[in-house]
Amino acid sequence: MSKTILVVDDAATMVMSLKSSLEIAGFKVETANDGVQAMDKLKGGVKPDLIITDINMPNMGGIEFIGKARALPGMRFVPILALTTESQQAKRDEAKKLGATGWLLKPTSGGDLVKVIKQVLPGA
Amino acid sequence: MLERLTRKPRELVAALELPADATPAQRFQRLQQITAATIGLGAILLASMAYLLHPWLQQLPPLVGLGEAPVSAVLVGLLLLTTHALASLLLLRASSRIREQDEDTSTEHRDGLLQSLSASADLDQALQEQLQLAVSDSESSTVTVIGRVQQLNTSASKLLDYLQHSDTNASDMASDIREGVDEMNKIAGFVEQLPDKIRQNNQTVESIFSEIKHLEGLAGSIKLISKQTNMLSINAAIEAARAGEAGRGFAVVAAEVRSLANRAAEAADTIESGLEHALTSVKQSLSESDLANASHELEQANQVADAFEKLQHSYEDMRQFYKTLFTVVTRHNTELAEQIADMLGLLQYQDVESQRITRIKDTLMRRQALCAEITQLGAQVEAQADEPLDAALLPQLSVSLQQLLEEYLEAESRHRHPDHGSADAEVDTGPRIELF
């Protein structure tokens, strides 16, 4: 059974390209345009095996979303990867503190992304 | 007289007027020249007056009852005062003229600066619109590319599905053909053995034929025996009749023997007739089994089996080729899928560039707002006219623009990709991929 990945990004092109490349790699993909939508999906019953989130987003940014998502029941051990243009070390440290699993800078090729996913999601 | 006295200085002042675009240094230098000229003119005037009034000075002391020295001192003092007053007047007028020119220039500069700021704000607005258009266009193009790539991937997947389906069908067909060839081989084997079986059957029939022939001879013997028995019974009957009463019993036996002989002859006829019929049937059967024709058909059957075997070999070759083709297409399709995934990853550059353009656009928007604010403040300063433009606005504009630049550069440094290198060694961008 294919694993489900939740992609959170405010850029339509990012969501589309990630969805396509992950589906080609055999994953099932759910999408959200910001942290608020992503939280609604998680509370609404979507159970992702992994989350990929942008950091700078309107309404609710990635850092805040990581903290809130981690507090939800059943989300404690779900890997969360930040995929962003934000390269400030302080932000990385903050995300790490709140429970992020990894930090990837845009652009990351489909091959590299799948490699990282297989590292943090055994059996994928 | 007064007009004549002041006309020359006015002309002098007019001659000393500066062009409208003169610099402050040029204006200060010109003011120094005017000051020096007026002092020199006053000194010449004083010396001329002293020389012209000298005879009158010699006559005046007795008239006023004072000595020559005090009168000369008073007169020189008055002349000095007059020339200084005239020089001061000239200087005042010149400086006043220069200040008027400065004010005009300052007003022109302020208007020019405000117009420049307004034009800069308009330019910022136009640039923002173009940048927004560039972002929209690139986003639209990226969405189109993603759509096309998805179609490409779908087509590749369909091709693979088709090949998989074809491979399955080919496998089924191969199995059917193999079964067909096996059946044909069995039939061929049977057909191959058929001539021998026919020959065996013919030999059996010929054996039966000779047996029947032999039985036919036996039937003839029975008929002959019955005929002789009949003759014998007739003779016995004659002899019995001759014997009279004594031969009556013998006559009865002779009659029975005759009857038996007739029945034996009838039985022999029936057997002979049956054997004749059987022989006819066997002959007919032997004549219908044409071994030459049968051999030809058997050869043809064997040829069909050979053709089937060749077909099977050809099909195996074709299937092997098909399998190789399928393997190659599958490998290329996998590579294609990986390349498509990588290409989709590269499309993330659109988002990276879009964010960079958005930061430039935001900075331009802030600079536009700043220019609009400064232009508004300039209008207020002009209305109040109590503070020079450079003192009120330019420092504020400079500080604000510097702050804007620093904020922009700081935001850019926070989004610098490590692959692009770092112009500032102190900026820590961290690794491209980091797992915590």
PDB file of N, CA and C in Angstrom, chain B residues 373-408:
ATOM      1  N   GLU B 373       5.682  59.941   0.348  1.00  0.00           N
ATOM      2  CA  GLU B 373       5.668  60.635   1.652  1.00  0.00           C
ATOM      3  C   GLU B 373       6.559  61.880   1.613  1.00  0.00           C
ATOM      4  N   ILE B 374       7.751  61.719   1.015  1.00  0.00           N
ATOM      5  CA  ILE B 374       8.681  62.846   0.927  1.00  0.00           C
ATOM      6  C   ILE B 374       8.092  63.950   0.039  1.00  0.00           C
ATOM      7  N   THR B 375       7.425  63.547  -1.033  1.00  0.00           N
ATOM      8  CA  THR B 375       6.806  64.537  -1.929  1.00  0.00           C
ATOM      9  C   THR B 375       5.731  65.326  -1.188  1.00  0.00           C
ATOM     10  N   GLN B 376       4.974  64.601  -0.362  1.00  0.00           N
ATOM     11  CA  GLN B 376       3.910  65.258   0.415  1.00  0.00           C
ATOM     12  C   GLN B 376       4.519  66.226   1.437  1.00  0.00           C
ATOM     13  N   LEU B 377       5.580  65.742   2.107  1.00  0.00           N
ATOM     14  CA  LEU B 377       6.252  66.613   3.079  1.00  0.00           C
ATOM     15  C   LEU B 377       6.838  67.842   2.390  1.00  0.00           C
ATOM     16  N   GLY B 378       7.364  67.647   1.181  1.00  0.00           N
ATOM     17  CA  GLY B 378       7.921  68.757   0.408  1.00  0.00           C
ATOM     18  C   GLY B 378       6.869  69.811   0.130  1.00  0.00           C
ATOM     19  N   ALA B 379       5.655  69.365  -0.184  1.00  0.00           N
ATOM     20  CA  ALA B 379       4.567  70.309  -0.453  1.00  0.00           C
ATOM     21  C   ALA B 379       4.228  71.096   0.804  1.00  0.00           C
ATOM     22  N   GLN B 380       4.263  70.406   1.965  1.00  0.00           N
ATOM     23  CA  GLN B 380       3.971  71.097   3.232  1.00  0.00           C
ATOM     24  C   GLN B 380       5.054  72.126   3.540  1.00  0.00           C
ATOM     25  N   VAL B 381       6.319  71.742   3.328  1.00  0.00           N
ATOM     26  CA  VAL B 381       7.442  72.650   3.592  1.00  0.00           C
ATOM     27  C   VAL B 381       7.334  73.876   2.700  1.00  0.00           C
ATOM     28  N   GLU B 382       6.938  73.632   1.463  1.00  0.00           N
ATOM     29  CA  GLU B 382       6.791  74.739   0.523  1.00  0.00           C
ATOM     30  C   GLU B 382       5.709  75.697   0.994  1.00  0.00           C
ATOM     31  N   ALA B 383       4.617  75.107   1.540  1.00  0.00           N
ATOM     32  CA  ALA B 383       3.532  75.940   2.030  1.00  0.00           C
ATOM     33  C   ALA B 383       3.979  76.751   3.241  1.00  0.00           C
ATOM     34  N   GLN B 384       4.727  76.127   4.120  1.00  0.00           N
ATOM     35  CA  GLN B 384       5.160  76.836   5.324  1.00  0.00           C
ATOM     36  C   GLN B 384       6.329  77.784   5.016  1.00  0.00           C
ATOM     37  N   ALA B 385       7.221  77.365   4.116  1.00  0.00           N
ATOM     38  CA  ALA B 385       8.364  78.174   3.677  1.00  0.00           C
ATOM     39  C   ALA B 385       9.205  78.672   4.826  1.00  0.00           C
ATOM     40  N   ASP B 386       9.276  77.844   5.873  1.00  0.00           N
ATOM     41  CA  ASP B 386      10.063  78.290   7.012  1.00  0.00           C
ATOM     42  C   ASP B 386      11.304  77.428   7.211  1.00  0.00           C
ATOM     43  N   GLU B 387      11.491  76.451   6.339  1.00  0.00           N
ATOM     44  CA  GLU B 387      12.648  75.573   6.522  1.00  0.00           C
ATOM     45  C   GLU B 387      13.174  75.168   5.151  1.00  0.00           C
ATOM     46  N   PRO B 388      14.442  75.255   4.911  1.00  0.00           N
ATOM     47  CA  PRO B 388      14.964  74.872   3.600  1.00  0.00           C
ATOM     48  C   PRO B 388      14.790  73.362   3.357  1.00  0.00           C
ATOM     49  N   LEU B 389      14.633  73.057   2.073  1.00  0.00           N
ATOM     50  CA  LEU B 389      14.352  71.681   1.692  1.00  0.00           C
ATOM     51  C   LEU B 389      15.442  70.707   2.148  1.00  0.00           C
ATOM     52  N   ASP B 390      16.688  71.062   1.887  1.00  0.00           N
ATOM     53  CA  ASP B 390      17.767  70.142   2.203  1.00  0.00           C
ATOM     54  C   ASP B 390      17.860  69.847   3.693  1.00  0.00           C
ATOM     55  N   ALA B 391      17.492  70.858   4.512  1.00  0.00           N
ATOM     56  CA  ALA B 391      17.549  70.657   5.959  1.00  0.00           C
ATOM     57  C   ALA B 391      16.425  69.752   6.441  1.00  0.00           C
ATOM     58  N   ALA B 392      15.251  69.820   5.805  1.00  0.00           N
ATOM     59  CA  ALA B 392      14.087  69.090   6.309  1.00  0.00           C
ATOM     60  C   ALA B 392      13.960  67.685   5.737  1.00  0.00           C
ATOM     61  N   LEU B 393      14.178  67.536   4.415  1.00  0.00           N
ATOM     62  CA  LEU B 393      13.796  66.299   3.756  1.00  0.00           C
ATOM     63  C   LEU B 393      14.947  65.379   3.345  1.00  0.00           C
ATOM     64  N   LEU B 394      16.009  66.001   2.807  1.00  0.00           N
ATOM     65  CA  LEU B 394      17.064  65.161   2.239  1.00  0.00           C
ATOM     66  C   LEU B 394      17.698  64.210   3.250  1.00  0.00           C
ATOM     67  N   PRO B 395      18.021  64.648   4.459  1.00  0.00           N
ATOM     68  CA  PRO B 395      18.588  63.701   5.427  1.00  0.00           C
ATOM     69  C   PRO B 395      17.614  62.563   5.736  1.00  0.00           C
ATOM     70  N   GLN B 396      16.347  62.920   5.868  1.00  0.00           N
ATOM     71  CA  GLN B 396      15.333  61.902   6.169  1.00  0.00           C
ATOM     72  C   GLN B 396      15.252  60.880   5.034  1.00  0.00           C
ATOM     73  N   LEU B 397      15.268  61.386   3.775  1.00  0.00           N
ATOM     74  CA  LEU B 397      15.220  60.504   2.607  1.00  0.00           C
ATOM     75  C   LEU B 397      16.440  59.588   2.573  1.00  0.00           C
ATOM     76  N   SER B 398      17.599  60.175   2.843  1.00  0.00           N
ATOM     77  CA  SER B 398      18.836  59.402   2.816  1.00  0.00           C
ATOM     78  C   SER B 398      18.815  58.283   3.855  1.00  0.00           C
ATOM     79  N   VAL B 399      18.374  58.622   5.080  1.00  0.00           N
ATOM     80  CA  VAL B 399      18.322  57.625   6.167  1.00  0.00           C
ATOM     81  C   VAL B 399      17.339  56.510   5.821  1.00  0.00           C
ATOM     82  N   SER B 400      16.178  56.933   5.324  1.00  0.00           N
ATOM     83  CA  SER B 400      15.146  55.937   5.010  1.00  0.00           C
ATOM     84  C   SER B 400      15.605  54.999   3.898  1.00  0.00           C
ATOM     85  N   LEU B 401      16.248  55.563   2.858  1.00  0.00           N
ATOM     86  CA  LEU B 401      16.724  54.722   1.757  1.00  0.00           C
ATOM     87  C   LEU B 401      17.822  53.774   2.224  1.00  0.00           C
ATOM     88  N   GLN B 402      18.699  54.253   3.089  1.00  0.00           N
ATOM     89  CA  GLN B 402      19.766  53.406   3.627  1.00  0.00           C
ATOM     90  C   GLN B 402      19.169  52.241   4.423  1.00  0.00           C
ATOM     91  N   GLN B 403      18.150  52.576   5.227  1.00  0.00           N
ATOM     92  CA  GLN B 403      17.482  51.544   6.037  1.00  0.00           C
ATOM     93  C   GLN B 403      16.808  50.502   5.128  1.00  0.00           C
ATOM     94  N   LEU B 404      16.174  51.020   4.080  1.00  0.00           N
ATOM     95  CA  LEU B 404      15.506  50.143   3.120  1.00  0.00           C
ATOM     96  C   LEU B 404      16.520  49.197   2.474  1.00  0.00           C
ATOM     97  N   LEU B 405      17.658  49.722   2.086  1.00  0.00           N
ATOM     98  CA  LEU B 405      18.714  48.915   1.468  1.00  0.00           C
ATOM     99  C   LEU B 405      19.190  47.816   2.424  1.00  0.00           C
ATOM    100  N   GLU B 406      19.419  48.209   3.687  1.00  0.00           N
ATOM    101  CA  GLU B 406      19.907  47.228   4.664  1.00  0.00           C
ATOM    102  C   GLU B 406      18.888  46.110   4.876  1.00  0.00           C
ATOM    103  N   GLU B 407      17.618  46.501   4.970  1.00  0.00           N
ATOM    104  CA  GLU B 407      16.581  45.485   5.182  1.00  0.00           C
ATOM    105  C   GLU B 407      16.483  44.543   3.981  1.00  0.00           C
ATOM    106  N   TYR B 408      16.592  45.118   2.779  1.00  0.00           N
ATOM    107  CA  TYR B 408      16.518  44.296   1.568  1.00  0.00           C
ATOM    108  C   TYR B 408      17.685  43.299   1.516  1.00  0.00           C
TER     109      TYR B 408
END
